[in-house]
Amino acid sequence: MKVTEHLSKAGGKTLFSIEILPPLKGRSMNEIYQAIDPLLEFKPSFIDVTYHREEYVYKKRPDGTHEKKSVRKRPGTVGICAAIMNKYGIDAVPHIICGGFTRDETENALIDLSFLGIDNVLVLRGDSIKGEGAFIPEPAGNAYAIDLLGQVVNMNKGHYLDDELQGVAPTGFCIGVAGYPEKHFEAPNMRSDLKYLKAKVDAGAEYIVTQMFFDNKKYFDFVATCKDMGIHVPIIPGIKVLTTKKQMTVLPSLFHIDIPDDLEDAMEHCDTNEKVKEAGIEWAIQQCRELKAAGVPCIHFYTMGNSDTCKRVASQVY
Ligand code: FAD
């Protein structure tokens, strides 16, 4: 079922959904099941599976020189989605990205997803490869999420890249996109970022999932501004539970978000790792309770392999 159908059938109830990462290459699918099983009691409406493009690693040769190799550390997005739908009967949402794909390869990947009975995709640009600076699309690839979105919309209308194909079957993907309550880090300002977000919605995006945020005001302001600009699709807040002091510096540098003063103070006053984790959980519980009270359509948890803390929060909210 499509994410939008889940949202409209909820009748105003705040749904629960999660995002998981494929395991590192060579690890087992059991890691995914172990991450999902503890959260089944909250009836996730859908489960997003991230997509990880290749990275460069440097391997030392016997003569001491280094060889630059491209590897994908977390492959398996499509297989994991199929396995989730098969084992749990829960809708899986694969993330698809522009980076590393030609349009042809994207088309073939979308055909695979469609044949597997997957109804949803979260369409993203992806980040640059580490060490590459700015994002560089493939020569025959999509440059922005909106270009990839256009390709999915076309396939939904039965327009494939080869317009001479006969008897084509349209795909039926429900399309989600990313939004940034604290602005995407490359955008010159919020107005510019929102202009492109609106363009994605106008081009066919049916819902938005936000980057993680720790200050609900930023989300509420974002939603209000989106509405003022004519963005009327559901905006699903993304929540991450802070569990270590280190994350207070790592998350802002990775995701370009702020840690509120009060959360920082609460974490800094903790003298054990356990207390830090409890403070992070308590913050997330309060955040989610407020979001739920405000009637958000769904709360989307970035589990990042830590179902335990997500379960602690969800059990106090749902
Ligand atoms: P876009 O919408 O293309 O925007 C990128 C930047 O370009 C923005 O600054 C925007 O303002 C600007 N822009 C947009 N359109 C145009 C245009 N036409 N002309 C000029 N400027 C434009 N990354 C992964 O690699 N795998 C994942 O699984 C993944 N999952 C994610 C899930 C969520 C919910 C979120 C919020 C992010 C996720 N990301 C993932 C990270 C994402 O790929 C990066 O944040 C990326 O830098 C931007 O992706 P986007 O889809 O928002 O890009």
PDB file of C-alpha atoms in Angstrom, residues 182 212-218 238-242 251 257-260 263 283 287:
ATOM      1  CA  GLU A 182      16.952  23.772   9.300  1.00  0.00           C
ATOM      2  CA  MET A 212      16.079  14.994  11.926  1.00  0.00           C
ATOM      3  CA  PHE A 213      15.599  17.975  14.245  1.00  0.00           C
ATOM      4  CA  PHE A 214      15.735  18.339  18.022  1.00  0.00           C
ATOM      5  CA  ASP A 215      13.745  21.549  18.391  1.00  0.00           C
ATOM      6  CA  ASN A 216      10.068  21.130  17.515  1.00  0.00           C
ATOM      7  CA  LYS A 217       9.692  24.858  16.897  1.00  0.00           C
ATOM      8  CA  LYS A 218      11.888  24.472  13.821  1.00  0.00           C
ATOM      9  CA  GLY A 238      11.984  12.624  11.344  1.00  0.00           C
ATOM     10  CA  ILE A 239      13.204  11.923  14.869  1.00  0.00           C
ATOM     11  CA  LYS A 240      16.534  10.627  16.108  1.00  0.00           C
ATOM     12  CA  VAL A 241      17.170   9.758  19.737  1.00  0.00           C
ATOM     13  CA  LEU A 242      20.451  11.191  21.005  1.00  0.00           C
ATOM     14  CA  LEU A 251      25.182  14.888  14.135  1.00  0.00           C
ATOM     15  CA  ILE A 257      21.289  20.546  12.332  1.00  0.00           C
ATOM     16  CA  ASP A 258      21.482  22.295  15.722  1.00  0.00           C
ATOM     17  CA  ILE A 259      21.350  20.803  19.188  1.00  0.00           C
ATOM     18  CA  PRO A 260      19.156  23.077  21.376  1.00  0.00           C
ATOM     19  CA  LEU A 263      19.362  19.452  25.371  1.00  0.00           C
ATOM     20  CA  TRP A 283      14.125  14.589  25.289  1.00  0.00           C
ATOM     21  CA  GLN A 287       9.496  15.947  21.490  1.00  0.00           C
TER      22      GLN A 287
END
